[in-house]
PDB file of C-alpha atoms in Angstrom:
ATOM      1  CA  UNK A  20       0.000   0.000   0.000  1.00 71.00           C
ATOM      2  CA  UNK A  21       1.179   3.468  -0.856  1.00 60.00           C
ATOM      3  CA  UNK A  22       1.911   5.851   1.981  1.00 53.00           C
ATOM      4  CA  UNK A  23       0.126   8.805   2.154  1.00 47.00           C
ATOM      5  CA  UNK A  24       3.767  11.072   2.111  1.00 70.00           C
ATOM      6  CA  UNK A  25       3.322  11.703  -1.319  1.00 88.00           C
ATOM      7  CA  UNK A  26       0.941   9.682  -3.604  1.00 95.00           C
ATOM      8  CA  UNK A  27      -0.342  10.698  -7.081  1.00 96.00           C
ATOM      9  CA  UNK A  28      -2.412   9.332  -9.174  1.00 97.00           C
ATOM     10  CA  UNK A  29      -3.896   9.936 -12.562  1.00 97.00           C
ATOM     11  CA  UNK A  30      -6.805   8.018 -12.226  1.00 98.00           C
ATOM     12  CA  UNK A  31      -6.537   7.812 -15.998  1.00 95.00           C
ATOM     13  CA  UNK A  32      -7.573   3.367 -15.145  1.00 96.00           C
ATOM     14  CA  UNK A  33      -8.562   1.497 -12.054  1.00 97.00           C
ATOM     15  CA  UNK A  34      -5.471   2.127  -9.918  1.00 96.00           C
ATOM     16  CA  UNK A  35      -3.462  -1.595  -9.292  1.00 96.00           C
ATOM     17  CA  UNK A  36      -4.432  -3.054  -5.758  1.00 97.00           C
ATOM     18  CA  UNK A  37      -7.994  -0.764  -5.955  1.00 98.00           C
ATOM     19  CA  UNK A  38     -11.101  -2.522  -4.874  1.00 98.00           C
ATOM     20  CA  UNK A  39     -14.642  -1.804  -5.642  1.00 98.00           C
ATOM     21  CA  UNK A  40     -17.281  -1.720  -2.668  1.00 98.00           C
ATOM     22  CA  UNK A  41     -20.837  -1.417  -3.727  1.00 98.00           C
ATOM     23  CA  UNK A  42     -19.746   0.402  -7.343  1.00 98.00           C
ATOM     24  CA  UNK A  43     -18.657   0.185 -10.647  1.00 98.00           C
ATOM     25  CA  UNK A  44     -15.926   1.697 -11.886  1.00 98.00           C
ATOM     26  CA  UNK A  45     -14.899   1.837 -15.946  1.00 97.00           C
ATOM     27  CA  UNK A  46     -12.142   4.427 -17.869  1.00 98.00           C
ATOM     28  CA  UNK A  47     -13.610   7.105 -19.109  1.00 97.00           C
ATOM     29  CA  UNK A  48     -12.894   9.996 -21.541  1.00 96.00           C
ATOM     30  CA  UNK A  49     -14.936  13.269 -20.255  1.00 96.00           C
ATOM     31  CA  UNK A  50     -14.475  16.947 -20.789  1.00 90.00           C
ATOM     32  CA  UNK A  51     -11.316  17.239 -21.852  1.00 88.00           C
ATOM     33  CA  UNK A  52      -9.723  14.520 -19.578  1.00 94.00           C
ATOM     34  CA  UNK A  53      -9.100  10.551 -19.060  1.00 96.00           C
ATOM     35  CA  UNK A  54     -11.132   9.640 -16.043  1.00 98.00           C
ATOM     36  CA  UNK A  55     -12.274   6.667 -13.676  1.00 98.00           C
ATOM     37  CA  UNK A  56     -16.375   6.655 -13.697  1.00 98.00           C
ATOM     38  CA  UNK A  57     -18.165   5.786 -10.980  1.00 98.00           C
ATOM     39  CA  UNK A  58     -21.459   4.574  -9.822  1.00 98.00           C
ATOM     40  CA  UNK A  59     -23.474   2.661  -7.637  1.00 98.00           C
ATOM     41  CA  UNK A  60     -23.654  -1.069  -8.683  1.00 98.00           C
ATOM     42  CA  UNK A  61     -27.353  -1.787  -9.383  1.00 98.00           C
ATOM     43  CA  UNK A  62     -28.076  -4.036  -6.297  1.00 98.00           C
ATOM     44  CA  UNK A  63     -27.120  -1.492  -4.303  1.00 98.00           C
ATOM     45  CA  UNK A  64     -28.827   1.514  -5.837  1.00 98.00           C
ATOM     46  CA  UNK A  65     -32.197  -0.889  -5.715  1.00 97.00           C
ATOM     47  CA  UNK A  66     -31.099  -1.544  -2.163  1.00 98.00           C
ATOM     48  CA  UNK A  67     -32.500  -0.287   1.402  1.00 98.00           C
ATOM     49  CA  UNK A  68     -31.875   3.913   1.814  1.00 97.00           C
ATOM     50  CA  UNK A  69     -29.265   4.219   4.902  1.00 97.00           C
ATOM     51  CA  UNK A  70     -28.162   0.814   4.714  1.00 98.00           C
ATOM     52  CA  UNK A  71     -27.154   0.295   1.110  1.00 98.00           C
ATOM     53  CA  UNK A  72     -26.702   3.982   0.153  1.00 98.00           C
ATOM     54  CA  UNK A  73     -27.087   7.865   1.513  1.00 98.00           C
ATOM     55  CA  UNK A  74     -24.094   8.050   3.247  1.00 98.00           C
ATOM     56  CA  UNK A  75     -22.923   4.523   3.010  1.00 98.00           C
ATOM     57  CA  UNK A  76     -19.805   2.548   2.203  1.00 98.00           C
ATOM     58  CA  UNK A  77     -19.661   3.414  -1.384  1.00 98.00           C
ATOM     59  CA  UNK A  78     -16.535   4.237  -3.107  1.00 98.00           C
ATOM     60  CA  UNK A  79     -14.062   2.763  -4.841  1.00 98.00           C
ATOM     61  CA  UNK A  80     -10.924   1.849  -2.236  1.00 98.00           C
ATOM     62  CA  UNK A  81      -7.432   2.716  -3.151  1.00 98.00           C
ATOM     63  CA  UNK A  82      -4.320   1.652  -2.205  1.00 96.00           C
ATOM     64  CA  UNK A  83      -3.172   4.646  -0.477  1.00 96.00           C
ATOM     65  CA  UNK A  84      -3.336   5.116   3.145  1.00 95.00           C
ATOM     66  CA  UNK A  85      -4.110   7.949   5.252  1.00 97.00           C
ATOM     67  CA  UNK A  86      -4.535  10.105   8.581  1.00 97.00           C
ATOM     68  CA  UNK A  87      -3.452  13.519   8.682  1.00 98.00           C
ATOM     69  CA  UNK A  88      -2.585  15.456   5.865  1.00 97.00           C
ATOM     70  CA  UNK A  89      -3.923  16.859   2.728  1.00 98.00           C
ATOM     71  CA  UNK A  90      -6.020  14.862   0.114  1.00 98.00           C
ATOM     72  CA  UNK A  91      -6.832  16.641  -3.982  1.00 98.00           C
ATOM     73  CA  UNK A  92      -9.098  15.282  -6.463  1.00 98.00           C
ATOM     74  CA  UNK A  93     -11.082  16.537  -9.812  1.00 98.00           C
ATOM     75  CA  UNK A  94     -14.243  15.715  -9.704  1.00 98.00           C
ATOM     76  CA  UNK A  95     -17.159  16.060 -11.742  1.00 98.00           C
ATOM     77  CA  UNK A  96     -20.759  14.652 -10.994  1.00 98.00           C
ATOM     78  CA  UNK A  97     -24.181  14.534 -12.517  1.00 98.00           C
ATOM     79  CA  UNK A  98     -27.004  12.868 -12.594  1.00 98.00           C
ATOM     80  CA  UNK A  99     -28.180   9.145 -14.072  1.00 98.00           C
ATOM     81  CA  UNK A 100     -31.343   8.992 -15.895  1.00 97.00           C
ATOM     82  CA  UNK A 101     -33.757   7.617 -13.601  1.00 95.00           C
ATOM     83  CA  UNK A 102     -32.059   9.447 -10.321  1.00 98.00           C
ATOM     84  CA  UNK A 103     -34.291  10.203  -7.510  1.00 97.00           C
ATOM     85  CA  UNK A 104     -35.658  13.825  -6.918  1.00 97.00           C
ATOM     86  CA  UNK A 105     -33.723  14.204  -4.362  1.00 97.00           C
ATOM     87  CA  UNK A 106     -30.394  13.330  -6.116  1.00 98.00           C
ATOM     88  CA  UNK A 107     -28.175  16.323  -6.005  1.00 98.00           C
ATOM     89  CA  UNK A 108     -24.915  14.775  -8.220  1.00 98.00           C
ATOM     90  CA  UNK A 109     -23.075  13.439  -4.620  1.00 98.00           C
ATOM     91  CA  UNK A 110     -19.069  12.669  -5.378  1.00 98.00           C
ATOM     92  CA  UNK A 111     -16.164  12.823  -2.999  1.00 98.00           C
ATOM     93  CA  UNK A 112     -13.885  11.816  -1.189  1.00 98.00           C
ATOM     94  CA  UNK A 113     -13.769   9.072   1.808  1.00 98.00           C
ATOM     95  CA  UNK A 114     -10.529   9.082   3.970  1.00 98.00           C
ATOM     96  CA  UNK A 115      -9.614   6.953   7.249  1.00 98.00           C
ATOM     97  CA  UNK A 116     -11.347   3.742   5.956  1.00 98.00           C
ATOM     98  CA  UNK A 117     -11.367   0.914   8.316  1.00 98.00           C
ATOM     99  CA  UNK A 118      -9.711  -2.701   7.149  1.00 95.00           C
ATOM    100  CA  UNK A 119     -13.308  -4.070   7.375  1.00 95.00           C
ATOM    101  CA  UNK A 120     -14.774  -0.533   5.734  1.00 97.00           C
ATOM    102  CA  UNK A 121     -17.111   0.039   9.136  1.00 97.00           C
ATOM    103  CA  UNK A 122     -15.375   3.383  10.105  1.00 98.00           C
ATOM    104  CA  UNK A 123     -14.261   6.070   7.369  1.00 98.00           C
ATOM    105  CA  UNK A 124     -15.144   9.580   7.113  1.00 98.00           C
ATOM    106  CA  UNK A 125     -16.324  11.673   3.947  1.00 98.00           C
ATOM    107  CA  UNK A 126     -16.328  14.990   1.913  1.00 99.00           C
ATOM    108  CA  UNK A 127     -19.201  15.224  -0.581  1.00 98.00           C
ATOM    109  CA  UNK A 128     -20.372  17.914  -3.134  1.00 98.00           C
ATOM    110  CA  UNK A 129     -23.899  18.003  -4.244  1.00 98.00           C
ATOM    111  CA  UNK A 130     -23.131  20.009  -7.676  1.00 98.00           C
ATOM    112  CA  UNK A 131     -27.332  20.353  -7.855  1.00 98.00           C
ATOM    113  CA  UNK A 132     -27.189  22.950  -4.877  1.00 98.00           C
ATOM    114  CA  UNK A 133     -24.281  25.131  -6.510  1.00 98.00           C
ATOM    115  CA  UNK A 134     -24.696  28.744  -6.388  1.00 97.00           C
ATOM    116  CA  UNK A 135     -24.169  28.638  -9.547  1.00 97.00           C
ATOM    117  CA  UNK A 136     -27.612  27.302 -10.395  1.00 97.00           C
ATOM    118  CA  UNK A 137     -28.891  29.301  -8.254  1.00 96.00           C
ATOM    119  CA  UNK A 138     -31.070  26.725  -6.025  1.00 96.00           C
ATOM    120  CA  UNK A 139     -34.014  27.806  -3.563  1.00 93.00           C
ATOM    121  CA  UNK A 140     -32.667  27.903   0.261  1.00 90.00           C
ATOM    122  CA  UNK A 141     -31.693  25.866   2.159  1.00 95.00           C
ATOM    123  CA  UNK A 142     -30.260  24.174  -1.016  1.00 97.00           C
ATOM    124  CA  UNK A 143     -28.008  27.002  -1.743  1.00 97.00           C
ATOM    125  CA  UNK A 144     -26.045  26.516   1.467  1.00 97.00           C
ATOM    126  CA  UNK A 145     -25.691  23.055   1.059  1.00 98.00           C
ATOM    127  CA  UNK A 146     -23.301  22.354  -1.636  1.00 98.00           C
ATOM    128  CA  UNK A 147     -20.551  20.663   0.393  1.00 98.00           C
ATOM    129  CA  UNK A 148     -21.232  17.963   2.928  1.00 98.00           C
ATOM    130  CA  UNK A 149     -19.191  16.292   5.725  1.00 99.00           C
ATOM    131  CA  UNK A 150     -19.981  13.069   7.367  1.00 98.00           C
ATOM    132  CA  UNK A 151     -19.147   9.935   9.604  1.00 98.00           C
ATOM    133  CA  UNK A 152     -19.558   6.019   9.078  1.00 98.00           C
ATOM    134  CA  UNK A 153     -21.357   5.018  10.995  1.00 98.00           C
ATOM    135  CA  UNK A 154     -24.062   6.799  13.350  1.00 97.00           C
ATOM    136  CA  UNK A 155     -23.206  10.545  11.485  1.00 98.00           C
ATOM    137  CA  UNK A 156     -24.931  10.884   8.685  1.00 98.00           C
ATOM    138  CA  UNK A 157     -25.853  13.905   6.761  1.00 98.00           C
ATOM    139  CA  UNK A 158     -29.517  13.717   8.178  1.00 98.00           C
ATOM    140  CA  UNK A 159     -28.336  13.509  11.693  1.00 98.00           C
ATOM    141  CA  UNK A 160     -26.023  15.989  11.154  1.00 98.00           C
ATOM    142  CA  UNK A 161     -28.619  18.324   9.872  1.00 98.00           C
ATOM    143  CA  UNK A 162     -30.805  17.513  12.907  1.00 98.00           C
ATOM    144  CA  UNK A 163     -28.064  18.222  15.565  1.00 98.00           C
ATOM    145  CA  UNK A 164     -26.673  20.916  14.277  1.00 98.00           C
ATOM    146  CA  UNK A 165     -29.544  23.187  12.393  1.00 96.00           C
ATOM    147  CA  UNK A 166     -26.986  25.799  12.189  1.00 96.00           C
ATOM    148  CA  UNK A 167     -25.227  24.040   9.415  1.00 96.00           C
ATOM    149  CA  UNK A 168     -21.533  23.657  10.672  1.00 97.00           C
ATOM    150  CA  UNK A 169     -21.517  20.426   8.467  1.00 98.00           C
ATOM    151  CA  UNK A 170     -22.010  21.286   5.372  1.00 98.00           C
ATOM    152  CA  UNK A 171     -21.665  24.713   3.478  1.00 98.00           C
ATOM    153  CA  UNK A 172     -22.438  26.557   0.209  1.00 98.00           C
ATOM    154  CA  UNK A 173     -20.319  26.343  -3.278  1.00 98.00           C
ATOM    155  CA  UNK A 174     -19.821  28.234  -6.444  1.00 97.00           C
ATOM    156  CA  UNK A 175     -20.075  24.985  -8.351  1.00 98.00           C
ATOM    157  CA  UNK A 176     -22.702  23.149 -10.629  1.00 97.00           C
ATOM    158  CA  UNK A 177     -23.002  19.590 -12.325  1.00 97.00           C
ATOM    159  CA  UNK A 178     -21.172  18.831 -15.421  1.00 96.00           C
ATOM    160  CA  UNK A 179     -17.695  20.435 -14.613  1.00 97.00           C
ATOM    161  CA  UNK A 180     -14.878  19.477 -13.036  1.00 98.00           C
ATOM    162  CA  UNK A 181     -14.212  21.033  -9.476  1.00 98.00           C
ATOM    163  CA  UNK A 182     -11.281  20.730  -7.962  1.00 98.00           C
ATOM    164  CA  UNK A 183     -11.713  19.653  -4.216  1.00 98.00           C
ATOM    165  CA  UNK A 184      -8.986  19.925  -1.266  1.00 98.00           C
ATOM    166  CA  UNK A 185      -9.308  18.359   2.191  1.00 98.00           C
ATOM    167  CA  UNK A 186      -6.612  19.041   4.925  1.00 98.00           C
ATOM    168  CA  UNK A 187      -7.302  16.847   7.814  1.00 98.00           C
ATOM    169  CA  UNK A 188      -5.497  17.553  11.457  1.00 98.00           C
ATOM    170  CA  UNK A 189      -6.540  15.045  13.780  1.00 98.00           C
ATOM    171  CA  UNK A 190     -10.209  16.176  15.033  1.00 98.00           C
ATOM    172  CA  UNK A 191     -10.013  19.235  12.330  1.00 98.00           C
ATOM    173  CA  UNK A 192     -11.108  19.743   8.804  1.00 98.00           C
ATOM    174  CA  UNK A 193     -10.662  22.328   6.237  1.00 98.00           C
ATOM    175  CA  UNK A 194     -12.064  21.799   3.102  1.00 98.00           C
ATOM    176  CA  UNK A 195     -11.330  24.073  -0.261  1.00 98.00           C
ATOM    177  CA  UNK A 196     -13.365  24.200  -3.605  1.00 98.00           C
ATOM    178  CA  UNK A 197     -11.634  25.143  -6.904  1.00 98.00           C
ATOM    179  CA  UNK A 198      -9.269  27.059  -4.638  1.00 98.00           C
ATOM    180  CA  UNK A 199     -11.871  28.759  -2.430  1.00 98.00           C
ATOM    181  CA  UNK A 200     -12.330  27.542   1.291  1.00 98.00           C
ATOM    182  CA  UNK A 201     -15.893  26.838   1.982  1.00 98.00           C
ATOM    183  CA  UNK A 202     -15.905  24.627   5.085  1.00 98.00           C
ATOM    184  CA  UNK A 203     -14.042  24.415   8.394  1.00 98.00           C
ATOM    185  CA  UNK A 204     -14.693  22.088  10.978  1.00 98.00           C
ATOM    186  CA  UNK A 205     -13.046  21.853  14.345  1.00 97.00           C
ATOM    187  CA  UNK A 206     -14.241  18.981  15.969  1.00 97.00           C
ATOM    188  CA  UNK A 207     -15.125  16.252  13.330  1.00 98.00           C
ATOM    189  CA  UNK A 208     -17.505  13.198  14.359  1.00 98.00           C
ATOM    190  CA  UNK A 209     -14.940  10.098  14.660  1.00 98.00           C
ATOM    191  CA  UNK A 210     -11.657   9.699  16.496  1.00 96.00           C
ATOM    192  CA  UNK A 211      -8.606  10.044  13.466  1.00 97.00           C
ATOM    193  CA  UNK A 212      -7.361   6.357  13.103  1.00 97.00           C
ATOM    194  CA  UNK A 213      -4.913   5.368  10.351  1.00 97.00           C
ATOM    195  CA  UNK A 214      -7.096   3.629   6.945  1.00 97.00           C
ATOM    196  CA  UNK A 215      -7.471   4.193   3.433  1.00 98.00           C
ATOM    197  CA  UNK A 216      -8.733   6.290   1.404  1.00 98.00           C
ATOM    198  CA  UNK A 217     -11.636   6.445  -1.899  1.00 98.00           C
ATOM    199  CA  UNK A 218     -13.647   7.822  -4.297  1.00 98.00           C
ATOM    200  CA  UNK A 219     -17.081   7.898  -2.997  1.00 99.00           C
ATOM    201  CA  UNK A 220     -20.565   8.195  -4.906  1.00 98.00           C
ATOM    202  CA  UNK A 221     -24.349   7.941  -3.880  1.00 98.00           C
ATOM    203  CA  UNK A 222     -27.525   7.176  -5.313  1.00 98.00           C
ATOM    204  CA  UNK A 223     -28.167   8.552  -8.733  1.00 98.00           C
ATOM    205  CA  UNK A 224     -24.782   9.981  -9.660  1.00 98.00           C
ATOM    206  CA  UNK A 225     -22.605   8.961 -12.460  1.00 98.00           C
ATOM    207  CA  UNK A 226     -19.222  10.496 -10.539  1.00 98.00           C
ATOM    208  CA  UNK A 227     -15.524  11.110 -12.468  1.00 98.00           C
ATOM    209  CA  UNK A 228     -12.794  11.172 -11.219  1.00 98.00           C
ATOM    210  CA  UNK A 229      -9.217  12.544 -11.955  1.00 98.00           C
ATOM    211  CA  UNK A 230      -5.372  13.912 -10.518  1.00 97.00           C
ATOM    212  CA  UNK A 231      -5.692  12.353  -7.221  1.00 98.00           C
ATOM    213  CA  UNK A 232      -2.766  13.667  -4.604  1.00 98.00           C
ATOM    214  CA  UNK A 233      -2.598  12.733  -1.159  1.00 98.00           C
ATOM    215  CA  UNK A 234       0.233  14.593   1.258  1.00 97.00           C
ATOM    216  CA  UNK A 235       1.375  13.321   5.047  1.00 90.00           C
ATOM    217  CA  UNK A 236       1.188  16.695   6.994  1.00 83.00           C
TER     218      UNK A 236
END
């Protein structure tokens, strides 16, 4: 397994040692770039909501491991045909996975609530979402904390690439979009353990991903 000191990777193919939980994953050739696509296999987008997907283990797990430091990706999201009305275009990045994938932590975007298409409120402030497996989830998060210190508003929209920066410091989070900073959290929702990290996807979103780099602070 890589260490996280200084890994990059194209993401132009499936990266060697990379496992798929709960997606597919293909090459892909998109706006300008080579690509890994991603979705949600179909048994578990026809699965159980909260138990198969929103805010599940779905990513695709690399070979790179990870606690503190900084973590880069393009990524670009939109939605399948089909997707549920309450799809927003959900791709990110999961960091700290667990051996057995029942602990990780997650940075989404929802590219449907980007100021740039100018969604109703409270959609407008929620472009960027943190969470925790298990027992955090977005709607928890939401319902604990109505002020919002989860998840924050972003000058993006679906169909472009965005380029999205996580710093992690133990218990603290920072998290940058296309160069802007947009979210800080000081006291995230799991203790920091050493894991892995991947490219994460939810229901209804056909994800890409590309120019992964991952730093040791």
């Amino acid at each position: 397994m890589a260490e996280s000191s200084g890994v990059t990777l194209p993401l132009d193919e499936l990266p060697a040692g990379a496992s798929l939980k709960s997606v597919t994953s293909q090459p892909s050739e998109i706006a300008g770039r080579t690509a890994i696509r991603v979705e949600l296999t179909n048994e578990a987008s026809g699965g159980v909501p909260g138990v198969d997907y929103i805010d599940q283990p779905t990513f695709v797990l690399l070979p790179v491991a990870f606690e503190n430091g900084v973590i880069e990706v393009d990524v670009l999201g939109r939605l399948l045909p089909g997707a549920p009305d309450y799809a927003r275009a959900f791709a990110g990045i999961a960091y700290r996975i667990t051996a057995n994938a029942d602990r990780f932590e997650a940075v989404y975007v929802r590219p449907l609530n980007g100021a740039k298409l100018n969604p109703p409120g409270p959609r407008v402030n929620r472009g960027l979402q943190y969470f925790a497996y298990p027992g955090w989830d977005f709607e928890r998060l939401r319902k604990e904390y109505p002020d919002g210190r989860y998840e924050a508003g972003a000058g993006i929209g679906p169909d472009e690439w965005i380029r999205l920066r996580l710093e992690v410091q133990d218990r603290r989070l920072s998290v940058s979009v296309n160069g802007v900073p947009v979210l800080s959290v000081n006291e995230t929702k799991a203790t920091p353990v050493r894991g892995r990290v991947g490219l994460w996807v939810d229901i209804g979103t056909e994800a890409f991903f590309s120019k992964l780099t991952v730093t040791a602070l």
